[in-house]
Structure formats: structure tokens, C-alpha cells
Amino acid sequence: MKSQFLPDVWYQDQLLTASGLDCKTDYNNMLTLFALKERFRYRVVLPTAEPLTVFAIPDTDEKLIVCSDCAVFGKNALVLPDAYHVLFRGEVNFECIDEAMYHVEKAGEMTLFGVKNFFNAELLKTDFDALLAKKLEFTEEIPDFGAADSDTCTAIGRAWSQLRGHIYSAEGIYPGYFATPDRWPHRACWIMDSVYQALAVRYFKKDVATDMVTALLNQQREDGLIVQSSTPEFTKRNITQQPIIAWGLEKCDPSVETVAKAYMHLAGYLEWNMRHRDFTGIGLLSWMFSSSPHDCACGESGMDNSPRFDCGCAQYAVDLNCFMSKECEVMAKFAEMLNLPAEAEYWQEQHERFNDLIEEYFWNEEKQFYTDFDLMHYWKSPVMAVSGFMPLFCGAASKEHAAAIAAHVSNKETFGTKYPLPSVSLSDPAFELDMWRGPVWHIFNYIAAEGLERYGYCDEADHIRRQTVEMQIKNYREFGGFYEFFDPAGVVPPGKINRKGPNVPEGLSTLHRAVHDYGWSASIFLDMLAKLNKKCGNI
């Protein structure tokens, strides 16, 4: 055990659950423990039951260990030995138990709580110390991220522990490991979250990261669409999400064997996008708008309530076309690897075609930035969202336009905040601290940094990474985890920021406050740290 990496902060909204890396998970029947506002008090969440059961561990000033599947509170401790049980040593107080769903037995200082239909009393005979020690061995999996100080080390430990808790074992349509953004409230397997989490998991377990990306191919319909999210039973949906799967595979495992298995699935998916998201026939793509204009105007984009979509009208989307360009660029490499010269030429042509159209339709001379193209008014949108950094990611930007984009990183009137990059320019009238309307999101910081580096703006890229890592460590020490988003000024705590309307500070629903244990936030923290310190080899 590498004790310097043991997470030692408890906070409201933390989740505890079994990892698919250690045991068989069960999508519909496994437990999740949800930390409530009161210190060391938890509500038990089960997908098939009302969240009625609450327990508390006595408070203590002794040193804590709080991981994703075990915790030590001084002389008291708990471990999740599998997907269905919690084993306690020492004192635990059950305030309420849903006896129709759960069962509890005691033996000496041990208490076993579990799902009634899967209850195994033999677990009371477990050697608790040995089981706890086994759980804490996850720290042995942590590679050299170049961290020396204790705050960074414990944040690394928490990030990896959190990511482990988001990984399911094989089940249903998924033949290998698959992942979720968080075990509560999202639970399902999503395109964006699977790929962005795999970016960090590859440093620990490359085969698992590859499974997380290729799991998405099992969400493909016969017509080629890979659905936005699914459960192990397969969810029939008509919307997709950011096309980033080929890019994710290139990051995790671009071996001939893996690429050969995925190639036709990826090709079918990109062709589906070009057939079904080209609403005008000129070759530029648009997101499908949602039916919830206020809370989630464009869930397909991932930027649910961004002011980009306030107009409510169809538009060529700068981010979607940049993602498609990048995917085509990667597919050209894959086709060449598989000795498919005609297809390599095709994908390269598609990549270049997208790039030409991106420059023509999205560069906004007035704003000196890339913005969406409004199809109702047939003009370039005035909204400067962080998606405007993306043409650098796919290589579409001219040198002159790339220089203008790089300048925004330090421009205090647009994106040059203390902790860049706000999801919307500070100069935009719609800017506010509400989800995608202003707060910083790790994934676009990651993509922007990658794009800036592609054009040689390495100082600007590392500035974004450094400030993102600094904020994540700060948030971990103060609030115990990695939130969805944060304040670009670093003033308002993440848990107090609005989310699709006024903040609701407590309760199981996180519709109106930032999700605490968010997977891609932990992942981007680790990947950025590796890049800054030139560690882990696979960067």
C-alpha cells in the first residue's frame, strides 16, 4: 500500500460503491452510499427501491480514509465486499431501514447490511482487516505522476479511487468492462463520459480503458447510430453525442487488432452522422435539439443549457463539425494501418472538407473567434462559447486565426479568467454561473489545450492545464472530490453554483447542483497532471 495516496477528506455527496475491477457488479441491484449533509451520515441508494434507508457513523477527529468502496472513521470502518453488502466494524446507527428491501445482522463488533434478495450472512465471518487492506491495494496501481506534496498525492488517490467506482464488470450487451459518469444519478454508459474517463484509466489499466471505449460499439443500431447512452439491456434512443470514439481508441489502444475489430463500426457511425445530421445538404452538421428548451436545449451536444442554443433555431455547430473532422483524420490513419488505401484517401478527404467548411462558416471576424452559424437568420452567432477553441483541435484553423484564438486565453474580457476557460466568454450578456452558461468544464479545457499545443502554443496549453489542476486539488482538499464544473474566478464553491436553475444545496437529486463524484473531471485532472510533469509514458 502506498499510504501517501490514501484519500483523507469526507464531504457531502461523495459516493461509495463496489468496483467492477474487484467484483461482479449488478446494474439493477447494487448498492450505492450517498453522503448526506451531516458528517458521516449516508443514505442507501438502490435503483429498484425508494431511498429510505439512512445510517450514520459516530463523528471523530481522528484521521480519515475515504475511498470509493471503503472508509475508516477512526476506530470505526466500513467496506463494500461486493455489489450487495456493506460490512461495518465498530459503531453504526441505522436511523431508518427499508426492511422490505434490506436485511441486517450483527456478530460482535461486526454489522452486515445487504440487499435482502442477495444477503449472504457468511460475510460476517470475513477477516475485516485483511479485506480492508485488500481494498486499499488500489494505491499500488498508481503510476508516477511526478507528485511530491501530500495534497496532490491524496487528490491523485481520490481521483483513481473515484474512477474505479465508475467501472462496471461485463453485463448484458457489454462483453467487457464499461463505465458510467457517476453511480448516482446517471448510472448508464454514455459516449462522452466513457471516452473522457478512459483518458486517465489508460495509465492504470490499459486493457480496461480499451474496454470502456469499445463498449460503446455495443450501443450501435443496425443503421449505424451509436446511441448517446444505454443500460446493459440496450436503450433504444434516436440521439447520439460527441463523435469521439475513434479518437478515444487512438489514445487508448491503436493496435492493429483492436482497430480492425472496431473499424467498420466506427465507419458506420460517422456515415450515419453525415447522413442524419446534415440538414441542408452542404456537408456541415447540426446537433439535434432537445424537447426541454430551458433545462436541456441540446443534450446531444453535451452542453445542455449553453446560451449557444437559446435561439431555439437550427444551426451549423462548430463543435460537432470539429469532432467529425478529427474523427475522419483518425480514421484515415486507421485505414492506412489496415492497408485500405482507398478508404484512407476517403477519410482524409472528408477531414480536409470539414476543415475547409469550418474556416468558411464559423470564423467570426467581428469576434475574432469561431462561433456557430445560425440557419434561421443565416448569420454567424454572436455567442462566444468555449466550443470556439475547437478548430485548433482538428487542425482547421489558419495560422492567423489560431493566433487570435490563443490570445483569448489571456484576454481578461473574454476567456482569460483566473481559472480558464469559462464555458462562455465573460463579455457575453448571457454569462452566468449556471452549468454551461459560464462555469469551467474540464473536457473543453482538455480539448482546447490539445488544440493550442497542436499549433505550437504550448505555454498557453500548459497554463490551462496548470490552473485546472490547481483548482482540482483545491476543490478536493475543501470539498472531497471532483465536481462537474467550477467557478472561473475560483470564488463560489462548486456545490453552490447553479445548475439548470437555482441551486438546491442538498438532497439526492443533483439536477440543480453540480454532480460531486464526476468521472471525467477526475480523469482530466490525472491526464493533465501527467502531461504537465511529462510522466506515465503514454501521453
Coordinates of C-alpha atoms in Angstrom, one line a residue, residues 456-464 466:
G456 CA 2.7 25.4 -31.1
Y457 CA 1.1 27.4 -28.3
C458 CA 2.5 25.2 -25.6
D459 CA 2.7 27.9 -22.9
E460 CA -1.0 28.7 -23.3
A461 CA -1.8 25.0 -23.3
D462 CA 0.2 24.4 -20.1
H463 CA -1.3 27.4 -18.4
I464 CA -4.8 26.0 -18.9
R466 CA -1.8 24.1 -14.6

